[in-house]
Coordinates of C-alpha atoms in Angstrom, one line a residue:
M22 CA -0.1 0.1 0.1
M23 CA 2.8 2.3 -0.6
E24 CA 1.6 5.7 -1.6
R25 CA -1.7 5.2 -1.8
T26 CA -2.8 4.8 2.0
D27 CA -1.4 8.5 2.1
R28 CA -3.0 11.2 4.7
H29 CA -5.0 12.3 1.9
F30 CA -6.5 8.5 1.7
R31 CA -6.9 8.3 5.1
Y32 CA -8.7 11.6 5.4
L33 CA -11.2 10.9 2.8
A34 CA -11.6 6.7 4.4
R35 CA -12.7 8.5 7.2
L36 CA -15.2 11.0 6.1
I37 CA -17.0 7.2 4.3
T38 CA -16.2 5.0 7.7
R39 CA -16.1 6.6 11.4
C40 CA -15.2 2.9 12.8
A41 CA -12.6 1.6 11.0
M42 CA -8.9 1.0 12.1
L43 CA -7.1 2.9 10.2
Y44 CA -3.2 2.1 9.0
T45 CA -0.3 4.5 7.2
E46 CA 1.7 3.1 4.8
M47 CA 5.2 1.6 6.0
V48 CA 7.0 3.9 6.7
A49 CA 11.1 3.2 6.9
V50 CA 11.9 4.2 10.3
P51 CA 15.8 5.2 9.5
A52 CA 14.2 7.9 7.1
L53 CA 11.4 8.8 9.9
I54 CA 14.6 9.5 12.7
H55 CA 16.9 10.9 10.2
G56 CA 14.9 14.2 9.1
Q57 CA 11.7 13.8 7.6
A58 CA 9.8 12.9 11.2
E59 CA 7.4 16.1 10.8
R60 CA 6.9 15.3 7.3
A61 CA 6.2 11.3 8.0
L62 CA 4.2 11.9 10.7
W63 CA 1.4 14.2 10.8
F64 CA -1.8 13.4 10.1
H65 CA -5.1 14.7 10.7
P66 CA -7.1 15.0 14.3
L67 CA -9.9 13.4 11.9
E68 CA -7.8 10.1 11.4
R69 CA -8.0 8.7 14.3
P70 CA -8.3 5.6 15.3
L71 CA -4.8 5.1 13.5
A72 CA -1.5 3.1 13.5
L73 CA 1.8 4.2 12.4
Q74 CA 3.3 1.1 10.0
L75 CA 6.7 1.0 10.5
G76 CA 9.4 -0.9 8.3
G77 CA 13.1 -1.8 10.0
S78 CA 15.0 -4.4 12.1
E79 CA 17.3 -2.3 14.0
P80 CA 15.5 -2.6 17.6
V81 CA 16.8 0.7 18.9
E82 CA 15.3 2.4 15.6
L83 CA 12.3 1.0 16.1
A84 CA 12.6 2.3 20.1
A85 CA 12.8 5.5 18.5
G86 CA 10.2 5.4 16.1
S87 CA 7.8 3.5 18.6
R88 CA 8.0 6.7 21.1
M89 CA 7.4 9.2 18.2
A90 CA 4.3 7.5 17.1
Q91 CA 3.3 8.0 20.8
E92 CA 4.2 11.5 20.7
A93 CA 2.4 12.5 17.8
G94 CA -0.6 11.0 18.8
Y95 CA -1.0 7.7 17.2
D96 CA -3.3 4.9 18.2
E97 CA -0.9 2.0 17.9
V98 CA 2.6 1.6 16.2
N99 CA 3.0 -1.6 14.1
L100 CA 6.2 -3.1 12.5
N101 CA 5.7 -4.7 8.7
V102 CA 7.3 -8.3 8.6
G103 CA 5.5 -9.1 5.4
C104 CA 6.4 -7.2 2.3
P105 CA 7.9 -8.9 -0.1
S106 CA 9.4 -5.9 -2.5
P107 CA 13.2 -6.3 -3.4
R108 CA 13.5 -2.7 -2.5
V109 CA 11.8 -3.2 1.1
R110 CA 13.8 -6.6 1.4
D111 CA 17.8 -4.8 0.4
G112 CA 16.7 -2.7 3.5
R113 CA 16.2 -5.6 5.1
F114 CA 12.7 -5.2 5.7
G115 CA 9.6 -6.4 5.4
A116 CA 9.0 -10.5 4.5
C117 CA 12.2 -11.5 5.1
L118 CA 12.6 -10.6 8.7
M119 CA 10.2 -14.2 8.6
A120 CA 13.7 -16.1 8.3
E121 CA 14.6 -14.4 11.8
P122 CA 12.3 -14.8 14.7
A123 CA 14.4 -13.9 17.3
L124 CA 15.4 -10.3 15.9
V125 CA 12.0 -9.7 15.1
A126 CA 11.1 -10.4 18.9
D127 CA 14.1 -8.4 20.1
C128 CA 12.2 -5.4 17.8
V129 CA 9.3 -5.6 19.2
A130 CA 10.4 -6.0 23.2
A131 CA 12.3 -2.8 21.8
M132 CA 9.1 -1.2 21.0
A133 CA 7.2 -2.5 23.8
D134 CA 9.3 -1.2 26.1
A135 CA 9.3 2.2 24.6
C136 CA 5.9 3.0 24.4
D137 CA 2.4 2.1 26.4
L138 CA 0.7 2.2 22.7
P139 CA -0.4 -1.7 21.6
V140 CA 2.4 -3.0 19.4
T141 CA 1.5 -5.3 16.4
V142 CA 3.1 -7.4 13.4
K143 CA 1.5 -7.5 9.8
T144 CA 3.3 -11.0 8.8
R145 CA 2.5 -13.8 6.0
L146 CA 2.3 -17.8 6.2
G147 CA 6.2 -17.9 5.1
I148 CA 8.4 -17.0 3.3
D149 CA 9.8 -19.3 0.7
D150 CA 10.5 -23.1 1.6
R151 CA 9.6 -22.0 5.3
G152 CA 6.1 -22.0 5.2
S153 CA 5.5 -25.0 7.6
Y154 CA 2.9 -24.4 9.9
D155 CA 5.1 -25.0 13.2
E156 CA 7.4 -22.5 11.8
L157 CA 4.7 -19.9 11.7
C158 CA 3.3 -21.2 15.4
D159 CA 6.9 -20.9 16.5
F160 CA 7.5 -17.2 15.3
V161 CA 4.3 -16.1 16.7
G162 CA 4.8 -17.5 19.7
R163 CA 8.6 -15.8 19.8
V164 CA 7.2 -12.0 18.9
A165 CA 4.2 -12.4 21.0
E166 CA 6.2 -13.3 24.4
A167 CA 8.1 -10.1 23.1
G168 CA 5.4 -7.8 23.6
C169 CA 3.6 -8.0 20.8
S170 CA -0.7 -7.9 21.2
A171 CA -1.8 -8.7 17.9
F172 CA -1.0 -10.1 14.3
I173 CA -2.2 -9.3 11.0
V174 CA -1.4 -12.3 8.8
H175 CA -1.8 -12.1 5.1
A176 CA -3.1 -15.7 4.0
R177 CA -0.7 -16.5 1.5
K178 CA 2.8 -16.9 1.3
A179 CA 5.3 -14.9 0.5
W180 CA 8.0 -16.1 -2.4
L181 CA 11.2 -13.4 -2.5
R182 CA 12.8 -15.5 -4.9
G183 CA 10.5 -15.9 -8.1
L184 CA 7.7 -13.2 -7.8
N185 CA 8.0 -10.2 -7.8
P186 CA 5.5 -8.0 -5.3
K187 CA 2.7 -8.3 -7.8
Q188 CA 2.4 -11.5 -8.2
N189 CA 2.9 -12.1 -4.1
R190 CA -0.6 -10.7 -3.9
S191 CA -1.9 -13.2 -6.2
V192 CA 0.2 -16.3 -7.0
P193 CA 0.6 -18.0 -3.6
P194 CA -2.4 -19.2 -2.7
L195 CA -4.4 -18.0 0.1
R196 CA -5.0 -20.2 2.7
Y197 CA -7.4 -18.7 5.5
D198 CA -8.1 -21.5 6.6
T199 CA -4.3 -21.4 8.7
V200 CA -5.0 -18.5 9.7
Y201 CA -7.9 -19.9 11.4
R202 CA -5.9 -22.4 12.9
L203 CA -3.1 -20.2 14.4
K204 CA -6.5 -18.2 16.4
R205 CA -7.8 -21.9 17.8
D206 CA -4.2 -22.9 18.6
L207 CA -3.7 -19.5 20.0
P208 CA -6.6 -18.0 21.2
T209 CA -5.4 -15.5 24.0
L210 CA -3.7 -13.4 20.9
E211 CA -6.3 -10.7 18.6
I212 CA -5.2 -12.9 15.0
I213 CA -6.5 -10.5 12.1
V214 CA -6.7 -11.5 8.7
N215 CA -5.5 -10.3 5.9
G216 CA -5.5 -10.9 1.8
G217 CA -7.7 -11.4 -1.1
I218 CA -10.8 -9.6 1.4
T219 CA -12.8 -7.8 -1.3
T220 CA -16.3 -7.3 0.4
V221 CA -17.1 -6.3 3.7
E222 CA -19.8 -9.3 4.1
A223 CA -16.6 -11.5 3.0
A224 CA -15.0 -9.9 6.2
R225 CA -18.2 -10.3 8.8
A226 CA -17.8 -14.1 7.3
H227 CA -14.2 -13.9 8.7
L228 CA -15.1 -12.5 11.6
E229 CA -16.9 -15.8 13.1
H230 CA -13.1 -17.2 13.2
V231 CA -11.0 -14.8 14.0
D232 CA -10.5 -11.3 15.6
G233 CA -10.6 -8.8 12.7
A234 CA -10.4 -8.5 8.9
M235 CA -8.0 -6.0 7.1
L236 CA -8.9 -4.8 3.6
G237 CA -6.2 -3.7 1.8
R238 CA -6.3 -2.6 -2.5
E239 CA -9.7 -3.1 -2.7
A240 CA -10.5 -0.6 -0.4
Y241 CA -8.1 1.5 -1.3
G242 CA -9.4 0.6 -5.7
N243 CA -13.1 1.1 -4.6
P244 CA -12.9 3.5 -0.9
W245 CA -17.0 3.1 -1.2
L246 CA -17.6 -0.5 -0.1
L247 CA -16.2 1.4 3.4
V248 CA -19.8 3.0 3.7
D249 CA -20.9 -0.4 4.7
V250 CA -18.1 -1.3 7.6
D251 CA -19.9 0.9 10.5
R252 CA -23.5 -0.7 10.2
Q253 CA -21.7 -4.3 9.6
I254 CA -19.3 -4.7 11.4
Y255 CA -19.4 -2.8 14.1
G256 CA -23.2 -2.2 14.8
A257 CA -23.5 1.5 14.0
E258 CA -27.4 2.4 13.6
D259 CA -27.0 6.2 12.6
S260 CA -27.6 6.8 8.5
P261 CA -24.7 5.8 6.4
P262 CA -23.0 8.9 4.6
T263 CA -24.1 9.5 1.0
R264 CA -21.0 9.4 -1.8
G265 CA -22.4 13.9 -2.0
E266 CA -22.0 14.2 1.5
V267 CA -18.5 12.6 1.9
L268 CA -17.4 15.4 -1.5
A269 CA -19.4 18.7 0.2
R270 CA -16.5 17.2 2.7
Y271 CA -13.8 16.5 1.5
L272 CA -13.9 19.8 -0.5
P273 CA -12.9 22.3 2.1
Y274 CA -9.8 19.5 2.9
V275 CA -8.5 20.3 -0.9
E276 CA -9.2 23.8 -0.4
Q277 CA -6.8 24.2 2.0
Q278 CA -4.0 21.5 1.2
L279 CA -3.9 23.1 -1.9
A280 CA -3.4 26.7 -0.2
N281 CA -0.7 24.7 1.3
G282 CA 1.0 24.1 -1.5
V283 CA -0.2 20.6 -2.4
S284 CA -0.4 19.4 -6.3
L285 CA -4.7 19.0 -6.6
N286 CA -2.7 15.4 -8.3
L287 CA -1.8 14.3 -4.9
V288 CA -5.1 14.9 -3.6
T289 CA -7.4 13.7 -6.6
R290 CA -5.4 10.2 -7.0
H291 CA -7.2 8.8 -4.6
L292 CA -11.0 9.5 -5.3
M293 CA -10.8 7.8 -9.0
G294 CA -12.1 4.6 -7.9
F295 CA -15.0 6.9 -5.7
Y296 CA -17.7 6.0 -8.4
Q297 CA -16.2 1.8 -9.1
G298 CA -19.2 0.7 -10.8
L299 CA -21.9 3.1 -11.6
P300 CA -22.7 4.6 -15.1
G301 CA -20.4 7.6 -15.4
A302 CA -17.7 6.5 -13.5
K303 CA -15.0 6.7 -16.4
R304 CA -16.3 10.1 -17.2
W305 CA -15.3 11.2 -13.5
R306 CA -11.6 9.0 -13.7
R307 CA -11.3 10.9 -17.0
T308 CA -11.7 14.2 -16.0
L309 CA -9.6 14.2 -12.5
G310 CA -7.4 13.0 -14.5
E311 CA -6.7 15.3 -17.3
G312 CA -7.0 18.0 -15.3
A313 CA -4.6 16.8 -12.2
R314 CA -2.3 16.7 -15.7
A315 CA -3.2 20.2 -17.5
G316 CA -1.5 21.3 -14.1
A317 CA -5.2 22.7 -13.0
A318 CA -5.0 23.8 -9.2
R319 CA -8.7 24.2 -7.8
A320 CA -10.9 22.4 -5.8
D321 CA -14.1 22.5 -8.2
L322 CA -12.2 20.0 -10.5
I323 CA -14.1 17.7 -8.2
R324 CA -18.1 19.0 -8.1
E325 CA -17.5 19.2 -12.3
A326 CA -16.7 16.1 -12.5
A327 CA -19.4 14.8 -9.9
E328 CA -21.7 16.6 -12.2
L329 CA -20.6 14.6 -14.9
V330 CA -21.8 11.1 -13.7
D331 CA -24.8 9.4 -15.2
D332 CA -27.7 11.2 -13.1
T333 CA -29.3 7.6 -12.6
A334 CA -26.1 7.1 -10.6
R335 CA -25.8 10.1 -8.3
A336 CA -29.7 9.6 -8.0
G337 CA -28.9 6.7 -5.8
C338 CA -25.8 8.1 -4.5
A339 CA -25.8 11.8 -3.9

């Protein structure tokens, strides 16, 4: 989710769902503690509850990043041990750390000692030829003893050699049953399933077996699916917002970002899937895309694009 779940997308997501826990894109902790803290840590108060996801493998650095997360007002700090990107691996971040459970445990212990926030870990079922259930249980058990309060488990292995990051999101088979088994065998741990979840209804079905479900790329590509989260998952009884209401609340935010020197494209790119599946969605995307490429710097472009959506679609969502 790098370059996707930035602060602009998270603000939009929070306008759609009040209850879901939001996560930042992975922030490399060396960059965080060596000069980019203010830019990397800033978020709008509306985004909470919000977790800061860190990438790193040095306990001292991760401890410093965790303290910074608490001071900045985050609600959770998460260590990414699941990203299969070669660039991430070269920095000794992400899924490659599954081969070093003792190091991950040291990192988590340092993070837990440095802050009062819940420390969580996002991981895979295994990597390359290390993918047995016993190895997974050993990894989770050792990291839990170090102070990890919850595991977000992408229900696939990661092949660090032979598959690129895109293939690692689809080629290794989903094994939800393994995540369910992990919860049955380690019932005191909070286990959250991730991977291949495309609807809120599917997330609800997972909750019969585990403690939570994380939506990733589907929520980014089709953010409006989040509108059902508060009612279906959290039992909210108030009426959900309409698309028109969300855009009306997003526009002042966009105007403020433009006033602060943010490029319009950095804000509108997160809106491309806002009308996904509805008549006029293509015109919506084209108008936003062409306006951004032309260097438009006005929030009204979003309103104008929405007016191009088919009247039938807007009548059901505006």
